[in-house]
Coordinates of C-alpha atoms in Angstrom, one line a residue:
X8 CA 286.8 167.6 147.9
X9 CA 287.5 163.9 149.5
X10 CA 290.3 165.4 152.2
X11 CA 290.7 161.7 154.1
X12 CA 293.8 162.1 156.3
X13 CA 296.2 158.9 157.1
X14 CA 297.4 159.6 161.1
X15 CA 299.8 157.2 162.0
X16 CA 303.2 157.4 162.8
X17 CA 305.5 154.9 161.9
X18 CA 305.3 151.1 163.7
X19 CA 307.6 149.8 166.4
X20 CA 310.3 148.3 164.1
X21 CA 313.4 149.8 162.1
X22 CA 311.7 150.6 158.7
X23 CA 308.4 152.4 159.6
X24 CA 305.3 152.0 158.1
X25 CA 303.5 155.3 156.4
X26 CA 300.1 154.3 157.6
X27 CA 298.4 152.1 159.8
X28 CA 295.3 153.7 160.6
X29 CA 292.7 156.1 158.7
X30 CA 290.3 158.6 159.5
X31 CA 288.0 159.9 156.7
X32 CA 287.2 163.9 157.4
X33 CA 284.9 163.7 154.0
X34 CA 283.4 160.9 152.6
X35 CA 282.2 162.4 149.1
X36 CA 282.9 160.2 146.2
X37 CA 286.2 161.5 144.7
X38 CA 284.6 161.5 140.8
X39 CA 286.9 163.1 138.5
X40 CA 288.6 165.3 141.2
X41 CA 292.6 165.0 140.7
X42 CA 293.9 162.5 143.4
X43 CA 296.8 163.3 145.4
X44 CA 298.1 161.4 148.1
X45 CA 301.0 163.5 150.2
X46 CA 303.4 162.2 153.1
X47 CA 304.1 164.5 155.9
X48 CA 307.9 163.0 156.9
X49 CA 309.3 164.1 160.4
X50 CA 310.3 163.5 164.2
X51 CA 307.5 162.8 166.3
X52 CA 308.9 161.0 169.6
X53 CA 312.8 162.9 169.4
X54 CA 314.5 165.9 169.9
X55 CA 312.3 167.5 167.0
X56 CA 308.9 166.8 167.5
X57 CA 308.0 169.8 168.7
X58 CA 309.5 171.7 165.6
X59 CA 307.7 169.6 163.4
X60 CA 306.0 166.5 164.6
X61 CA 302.2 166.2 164.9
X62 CA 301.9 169.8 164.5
X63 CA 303.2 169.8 161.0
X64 CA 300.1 167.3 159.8
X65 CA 297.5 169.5 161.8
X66 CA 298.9 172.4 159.1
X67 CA 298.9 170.2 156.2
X68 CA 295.3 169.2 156.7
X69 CA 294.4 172.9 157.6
X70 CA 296.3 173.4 154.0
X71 CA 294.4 170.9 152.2
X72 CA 290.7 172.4 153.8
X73 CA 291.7 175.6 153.0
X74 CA 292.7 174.5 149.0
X75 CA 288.5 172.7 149.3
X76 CA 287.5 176.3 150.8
X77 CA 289.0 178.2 147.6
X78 CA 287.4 175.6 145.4
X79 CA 290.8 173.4 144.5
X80 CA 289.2 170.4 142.5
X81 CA 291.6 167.6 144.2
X82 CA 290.6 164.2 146.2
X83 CA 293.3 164.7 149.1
X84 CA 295.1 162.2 151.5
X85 CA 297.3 162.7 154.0
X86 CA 299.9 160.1 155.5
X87 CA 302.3 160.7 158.1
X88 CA 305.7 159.1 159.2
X89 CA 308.4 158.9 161.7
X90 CA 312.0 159.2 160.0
X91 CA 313.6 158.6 163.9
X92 CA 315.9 161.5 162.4
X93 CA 317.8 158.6 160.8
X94 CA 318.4 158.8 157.1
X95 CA 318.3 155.2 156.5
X96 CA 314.8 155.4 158.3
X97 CA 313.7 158.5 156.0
X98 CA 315.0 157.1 152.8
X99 CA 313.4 153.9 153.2
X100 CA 310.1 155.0 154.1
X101 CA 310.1 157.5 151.5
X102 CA 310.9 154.9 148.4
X103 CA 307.9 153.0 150.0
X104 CA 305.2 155.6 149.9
X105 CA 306.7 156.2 146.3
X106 CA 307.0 152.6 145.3
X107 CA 303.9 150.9 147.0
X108 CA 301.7 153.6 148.7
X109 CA 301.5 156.0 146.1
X110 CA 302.4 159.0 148.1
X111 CA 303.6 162.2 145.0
X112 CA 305.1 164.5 147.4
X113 CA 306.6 164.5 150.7
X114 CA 306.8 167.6 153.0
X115 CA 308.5 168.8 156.1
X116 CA 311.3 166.2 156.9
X117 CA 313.8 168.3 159.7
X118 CA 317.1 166.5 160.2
X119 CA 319.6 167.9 157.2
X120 CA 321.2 164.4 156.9
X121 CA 317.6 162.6 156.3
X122 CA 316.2 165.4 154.5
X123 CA 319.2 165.1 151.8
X124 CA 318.4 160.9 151.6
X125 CA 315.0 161.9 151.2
X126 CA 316.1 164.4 148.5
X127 CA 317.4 161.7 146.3
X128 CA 315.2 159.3 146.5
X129 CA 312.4 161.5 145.3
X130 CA 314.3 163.0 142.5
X131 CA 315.0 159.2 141.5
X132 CA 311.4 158.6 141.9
X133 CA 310.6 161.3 140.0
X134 CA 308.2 162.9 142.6
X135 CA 308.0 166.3 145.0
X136 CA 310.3 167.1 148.0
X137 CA 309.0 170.2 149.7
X138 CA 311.2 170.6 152.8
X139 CA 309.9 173.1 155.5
X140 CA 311.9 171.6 158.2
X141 CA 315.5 170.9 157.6
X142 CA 318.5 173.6 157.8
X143 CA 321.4 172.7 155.3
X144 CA 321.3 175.0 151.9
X145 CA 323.2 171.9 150.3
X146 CA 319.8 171.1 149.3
X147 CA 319.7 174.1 146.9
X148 CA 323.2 174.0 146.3
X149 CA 325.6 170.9 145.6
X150 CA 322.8 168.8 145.8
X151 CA 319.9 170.6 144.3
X152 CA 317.5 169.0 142.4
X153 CA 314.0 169.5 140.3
X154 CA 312.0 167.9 142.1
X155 CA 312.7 169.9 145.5
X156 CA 311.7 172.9 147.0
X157 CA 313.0 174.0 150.2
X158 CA 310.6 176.1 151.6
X159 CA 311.6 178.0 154.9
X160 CA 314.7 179.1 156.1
X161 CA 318.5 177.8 155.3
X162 CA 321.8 177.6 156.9
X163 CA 322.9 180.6 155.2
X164 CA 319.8 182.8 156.0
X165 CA 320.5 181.8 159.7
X166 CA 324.0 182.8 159.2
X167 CA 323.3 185.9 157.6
X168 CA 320.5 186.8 160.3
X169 CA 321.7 185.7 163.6
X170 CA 325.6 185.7 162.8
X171 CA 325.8 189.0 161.1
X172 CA 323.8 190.2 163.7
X173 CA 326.0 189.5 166.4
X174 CA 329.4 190.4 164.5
X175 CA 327.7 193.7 164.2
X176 CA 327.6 193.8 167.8
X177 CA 331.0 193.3 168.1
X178 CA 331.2 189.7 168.3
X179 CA 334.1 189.3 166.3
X180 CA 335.3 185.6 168.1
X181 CA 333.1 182.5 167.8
X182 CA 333.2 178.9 169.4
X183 CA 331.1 176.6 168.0
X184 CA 329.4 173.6 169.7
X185 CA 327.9 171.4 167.0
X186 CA 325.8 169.0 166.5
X187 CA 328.0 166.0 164.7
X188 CA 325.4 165.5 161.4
X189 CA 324.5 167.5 158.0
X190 CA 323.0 170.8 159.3
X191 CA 325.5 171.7 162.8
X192 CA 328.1 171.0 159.9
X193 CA 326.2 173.5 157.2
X194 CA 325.7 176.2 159.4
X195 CA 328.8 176.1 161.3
X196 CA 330.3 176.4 157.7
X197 CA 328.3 179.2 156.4
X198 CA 328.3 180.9 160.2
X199 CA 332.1 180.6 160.0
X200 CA 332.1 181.9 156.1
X201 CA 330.0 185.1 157.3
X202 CA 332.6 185.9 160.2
X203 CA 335.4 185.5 158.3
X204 CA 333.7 188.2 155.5
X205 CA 333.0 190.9 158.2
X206 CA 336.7 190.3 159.6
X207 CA 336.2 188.0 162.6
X208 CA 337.8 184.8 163.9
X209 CA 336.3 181.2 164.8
X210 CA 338.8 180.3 167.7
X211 CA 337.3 176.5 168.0
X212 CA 334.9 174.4 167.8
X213 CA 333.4 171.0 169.4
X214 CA 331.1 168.5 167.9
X215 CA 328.9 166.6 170.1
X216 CA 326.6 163.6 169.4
X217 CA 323.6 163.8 168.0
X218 CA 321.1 164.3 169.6
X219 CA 323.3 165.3 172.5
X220 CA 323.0 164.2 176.3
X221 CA 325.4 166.5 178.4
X222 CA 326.6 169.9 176.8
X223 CA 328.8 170.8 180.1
X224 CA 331.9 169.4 178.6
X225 CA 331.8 171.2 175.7
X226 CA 330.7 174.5 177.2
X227 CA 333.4 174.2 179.5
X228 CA 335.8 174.5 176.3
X229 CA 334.0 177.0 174.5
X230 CA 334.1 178.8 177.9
X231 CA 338.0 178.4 178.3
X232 CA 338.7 179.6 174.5
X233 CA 337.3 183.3 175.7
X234 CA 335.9 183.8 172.4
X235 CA 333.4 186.7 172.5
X236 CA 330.3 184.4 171.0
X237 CA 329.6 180.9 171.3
X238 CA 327.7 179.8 168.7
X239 CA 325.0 176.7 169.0
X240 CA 324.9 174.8 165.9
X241 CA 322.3 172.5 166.8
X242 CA 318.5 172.3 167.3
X243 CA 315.1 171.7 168.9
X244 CA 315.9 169.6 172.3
X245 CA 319.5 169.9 171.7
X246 CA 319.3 173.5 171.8
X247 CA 317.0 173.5 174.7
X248 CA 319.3 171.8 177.2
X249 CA 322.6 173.8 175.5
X250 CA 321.4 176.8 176.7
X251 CA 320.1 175.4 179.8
X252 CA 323.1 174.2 180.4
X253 CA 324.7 177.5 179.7
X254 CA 322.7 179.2 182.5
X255 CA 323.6 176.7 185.1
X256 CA 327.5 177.2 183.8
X257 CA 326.3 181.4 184.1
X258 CA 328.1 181.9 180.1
X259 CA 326.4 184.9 179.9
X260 CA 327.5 185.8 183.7
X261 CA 331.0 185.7 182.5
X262 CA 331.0 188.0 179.3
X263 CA 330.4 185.8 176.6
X264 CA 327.2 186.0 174.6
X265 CA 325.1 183.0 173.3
X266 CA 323.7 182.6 170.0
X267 CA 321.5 179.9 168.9
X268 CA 321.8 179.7 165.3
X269 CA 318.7 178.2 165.0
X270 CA 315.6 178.3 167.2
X271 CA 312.0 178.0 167.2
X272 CA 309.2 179.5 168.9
X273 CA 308.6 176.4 170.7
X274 CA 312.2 176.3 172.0
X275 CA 311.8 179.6 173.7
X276 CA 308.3 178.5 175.2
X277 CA 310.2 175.4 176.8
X278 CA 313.0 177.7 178.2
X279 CA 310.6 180.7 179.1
X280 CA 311.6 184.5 178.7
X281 CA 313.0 183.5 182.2
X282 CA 316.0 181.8 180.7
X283 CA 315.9 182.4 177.1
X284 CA 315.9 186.9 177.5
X285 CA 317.9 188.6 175.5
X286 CA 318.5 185.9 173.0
X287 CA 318.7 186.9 169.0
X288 CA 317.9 184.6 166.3
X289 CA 316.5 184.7 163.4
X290 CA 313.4 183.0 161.9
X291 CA 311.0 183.3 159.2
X292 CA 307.9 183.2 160.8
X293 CA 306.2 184.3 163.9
X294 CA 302.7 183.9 164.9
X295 CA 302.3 187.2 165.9
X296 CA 304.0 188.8 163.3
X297 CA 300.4 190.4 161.7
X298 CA 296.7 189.9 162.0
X299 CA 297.2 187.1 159.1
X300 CA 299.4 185.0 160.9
X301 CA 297.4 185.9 164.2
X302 CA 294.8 184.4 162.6
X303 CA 295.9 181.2 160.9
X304 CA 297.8 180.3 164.5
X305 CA 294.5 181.0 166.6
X306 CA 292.9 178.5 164.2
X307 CA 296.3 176.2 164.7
X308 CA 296.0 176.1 168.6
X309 CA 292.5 175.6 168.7
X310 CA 293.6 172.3 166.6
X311 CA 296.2 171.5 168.4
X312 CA 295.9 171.9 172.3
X313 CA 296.4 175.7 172.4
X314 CA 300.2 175.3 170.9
X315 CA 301.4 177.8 168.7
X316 CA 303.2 176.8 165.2
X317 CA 306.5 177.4 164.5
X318 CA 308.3 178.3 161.2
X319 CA 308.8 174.1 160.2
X320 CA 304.9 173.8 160.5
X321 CA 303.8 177.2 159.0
X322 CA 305.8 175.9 156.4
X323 CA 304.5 172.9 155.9
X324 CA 300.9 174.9 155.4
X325 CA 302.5 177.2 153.1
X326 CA 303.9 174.9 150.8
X327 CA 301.4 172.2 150.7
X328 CA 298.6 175.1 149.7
X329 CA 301.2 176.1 146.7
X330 CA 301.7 172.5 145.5
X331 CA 297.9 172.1 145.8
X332 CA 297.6 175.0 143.5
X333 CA 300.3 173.5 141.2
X334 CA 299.1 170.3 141.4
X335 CA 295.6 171.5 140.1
X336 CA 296.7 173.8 137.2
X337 CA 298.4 170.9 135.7
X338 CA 295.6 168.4 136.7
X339 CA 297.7 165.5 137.9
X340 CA 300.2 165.1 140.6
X341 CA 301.7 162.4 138.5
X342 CA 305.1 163.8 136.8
X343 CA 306.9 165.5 140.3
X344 CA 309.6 167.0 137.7
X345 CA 306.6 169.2 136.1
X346 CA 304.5 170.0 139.3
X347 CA 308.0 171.6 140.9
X348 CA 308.1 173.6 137.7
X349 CA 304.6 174.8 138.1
X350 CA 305.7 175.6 141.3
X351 CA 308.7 177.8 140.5
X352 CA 306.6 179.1 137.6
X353 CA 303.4 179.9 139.6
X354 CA 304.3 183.2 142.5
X355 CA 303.7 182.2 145.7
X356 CA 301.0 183.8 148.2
X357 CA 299.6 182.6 151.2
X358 CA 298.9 184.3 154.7
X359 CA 301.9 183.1 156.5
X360 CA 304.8 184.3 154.4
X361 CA 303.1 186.5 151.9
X362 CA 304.3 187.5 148.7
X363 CA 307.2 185.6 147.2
X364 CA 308.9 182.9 144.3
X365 CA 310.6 179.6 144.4
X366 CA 314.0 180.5 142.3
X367 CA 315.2 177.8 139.8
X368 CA 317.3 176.1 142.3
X369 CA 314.3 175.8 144.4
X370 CA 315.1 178.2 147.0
X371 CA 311.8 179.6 148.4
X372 CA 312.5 183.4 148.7
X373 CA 310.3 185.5 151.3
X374 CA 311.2 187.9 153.9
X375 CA 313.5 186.5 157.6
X376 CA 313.0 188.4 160.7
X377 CA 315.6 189.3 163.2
X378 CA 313.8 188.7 166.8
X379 CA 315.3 189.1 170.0
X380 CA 313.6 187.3 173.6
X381 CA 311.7 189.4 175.4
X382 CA 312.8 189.7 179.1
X383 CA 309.4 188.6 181.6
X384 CA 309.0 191.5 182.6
X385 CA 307.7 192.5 178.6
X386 CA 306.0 189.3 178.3
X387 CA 302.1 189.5 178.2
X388 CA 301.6 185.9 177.8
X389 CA 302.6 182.5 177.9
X390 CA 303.5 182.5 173.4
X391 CA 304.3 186.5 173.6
X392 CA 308.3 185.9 173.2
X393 CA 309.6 187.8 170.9
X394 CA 310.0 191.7 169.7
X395 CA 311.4 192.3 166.9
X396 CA 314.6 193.9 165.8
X397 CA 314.9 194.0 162.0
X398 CA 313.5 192.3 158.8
X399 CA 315.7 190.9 156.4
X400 CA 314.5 191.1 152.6
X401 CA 314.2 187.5 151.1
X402 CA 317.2 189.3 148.2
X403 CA 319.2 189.8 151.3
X404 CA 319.1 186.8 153.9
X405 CA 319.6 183.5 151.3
X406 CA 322.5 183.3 149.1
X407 CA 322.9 184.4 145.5
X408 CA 321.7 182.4 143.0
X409 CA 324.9 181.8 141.0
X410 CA 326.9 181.1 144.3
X411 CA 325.4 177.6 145.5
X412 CA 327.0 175.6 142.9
X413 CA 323.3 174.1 141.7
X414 CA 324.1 171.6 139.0
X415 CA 320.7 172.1 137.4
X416 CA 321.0 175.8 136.8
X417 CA 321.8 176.1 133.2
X418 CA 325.3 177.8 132.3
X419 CA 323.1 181.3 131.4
X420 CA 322.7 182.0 135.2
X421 CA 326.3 181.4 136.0
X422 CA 327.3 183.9 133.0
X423 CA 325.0 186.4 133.8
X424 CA 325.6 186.5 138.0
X425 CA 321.5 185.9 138.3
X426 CA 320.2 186.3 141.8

């Protein structure tokens, strides 16, 4: 299978281009294979390239050679962007792959507020949104759409993870510091809904910029509100220095606990056990989760200067290797509308999440894992981070079907109370 990947972020000025440079990994004449050209949409130079990044189009080409491995009969290429985490940035570039570089889907795309641009833009194109990177369940609720799948994890999975974790616990008063876009908004929300349900109180919140400079101010309010939990409703770099910040300010010191509401395996390799112990969160991936995912991230670092992937880029794998399979049992790439419904129709089943569907609001459903950091002294190596403390059925950790308020659900599923 032709597998020719596009590596190029996008060029110096506002509106990136998709690809400036190419690099041919097989030269084979395509023939009759199926073409499909897919662009990998994320941070690379900000506060979420580690997340996502250049890591996220090592996994999509490891997806694509592993759909040649299992005989997939497509002529593949890869092109990669930089969105800036602006959504005029995402939405632009998005409309030109569609529109002039032939890109059918897009994948990965963190930032909430670029990933929903991006959202529209491909349902009015017609094509494939599969977003591994972005928080906000908006995009399988209010503004769901056919022609997206939102593969990973959502603001209410986090909520239901981490935040009923730590009500549980008896953190029954939350301050929030958020990020001021789409996803600190969407998980504050749908933190603040869970709290509320289990009989607990938000006591304030702050919104910083994003992406944020200097936390002290506002952990010096969550600090004076003496709520039992402040709650980091932010991201990737953001999150980093919050809870860096939080150390030096000795939060913890003083009887308040910390919870990041969402966090990656790379943000806890920046921090170190050192900093980060004791932390919960929740994700849906972990490299060291099985032999499985042991295996696919052993393959990842080798790829990828001995880094480990995180849930955005395991997700990107995962999802382009379903699509692939869509893609080929319909033979064309062409109509996005029907290769999401393949998608949904097809069960899903790759290494890294296992066993699981895409629901008809295109919720990916698989398994979330309650983690807590390690302290260093129960660290056997620099990516051994986490243990784990529970695992949250797929049914359990994302909302309810009929709860979202998806306009493309059809009026059965609201009758009935689906899940």
């Amino acid at each position: 299978m032709l597998a020719r990947l596009l590596l190029a972020a996008a060029l110096a000025g506002p509106l990136p281009a998709g690809a400036a440079d190419a690099q041919t990994a097989d030269a084979r004449p395509a023939g009759t294979r199926v073409p499909v050209r897919i662009g990998v949409l994320n941070d690379r130079s900000g506060v979420y390239a580690d997340i996502s990044g250049e890591g996220s189009v090592v996994a999509a080409r490891m997806a694509v050679e592993d759909a040649r491995a299992a005989g997939r009969d497509l002529a593949v290429e890869i092109l990669a962007g930089d969105h800036q985490n602006k959504p005029e940035v995402g939405a632009s570039l998005a409309r030109q792959w569609f529109d002039r570089d032939g890109v059918d889907a897009v994948f990965d795309v963190p930032t909430s507020s670029v990933a929903l641009a991006v959202n529209q833009v491909t349902r009015e194109r017609n094509k494939v949104f599969v977003d591994s990177g972005a928080g906000t369940a908006d995009l399988t609720g209010a503004q769901c759409s056919p022609n997206t799948v939102h593969w990973t994890f959502d603001t209410v999975a986090l909520a239901n993870g981490t935040g009923g974790a730590m009500v549980k616990r008896g953190g029954d008063t939350w301050f929030f510091v958020t990020a001021d876009y789409a996803f600190g908004e969407a998980v504050q929300r749908d933190t603040t809904a869970l709290i509320v349900r289990r009989g607990g109180r938000v006591l304030g919140a702050v919104k910083t910029p994003f992406p944020a400079s200097d936390f002290a101010p506002s952990l010096r309010q969550a600090q004076a509100s003496g709520a039992k939990v402040i709650g980091l409703a932010n991201a990737g770099g953001d999150t980093i220095s919050a809870v860096r910040e939080a150390a030096r300010l000795r939060v913890t010191e003083g009887g308040q606990a910390l919870a990041g509401l969402l966090i990656f395996s790379s943000d806890i390799h920046a921090l170190t056990p050192r900093v980060a112990q004791g932390l919960v969160l929740t994700e849906p991936f972990y490299w060291d989760l099985n032999d499985a995912t042991r295996g696919f991230s052993e393959r990842f670092a080798r790829l990828f200067g001995g880094k480990k992937p995180t849930a955005a880029q395991a997700g990107v794998y995962a999802g382009v290797l379903h699509y692939l399979r869509a893609v080929e049992a319909l033979k064309s790439a062409k109509d996005g509308g029907q290769v999401v419904a393949k998608m949904k129709e097809l069960p899903t089943d790759d290494p890294l999440f296992g066993k699981g569907t895409i629901r008809a609001d295109g919720r990916k459903i698989h398994d979330m894992y309650l983690f807590e950091v390690k302290k260093p002294s129960e660290s056997k190596g620099e990516w051994d981070l986490y243990r784990t403390l529970a695992t949250i059925p797929g049914s359990d950790a994302f909302r309810p079907l009929n709860q979202g308020g998806c306009p493309i659900l059809g009026r059965a599923v609201e009758v009935n109370g689906a899940k």
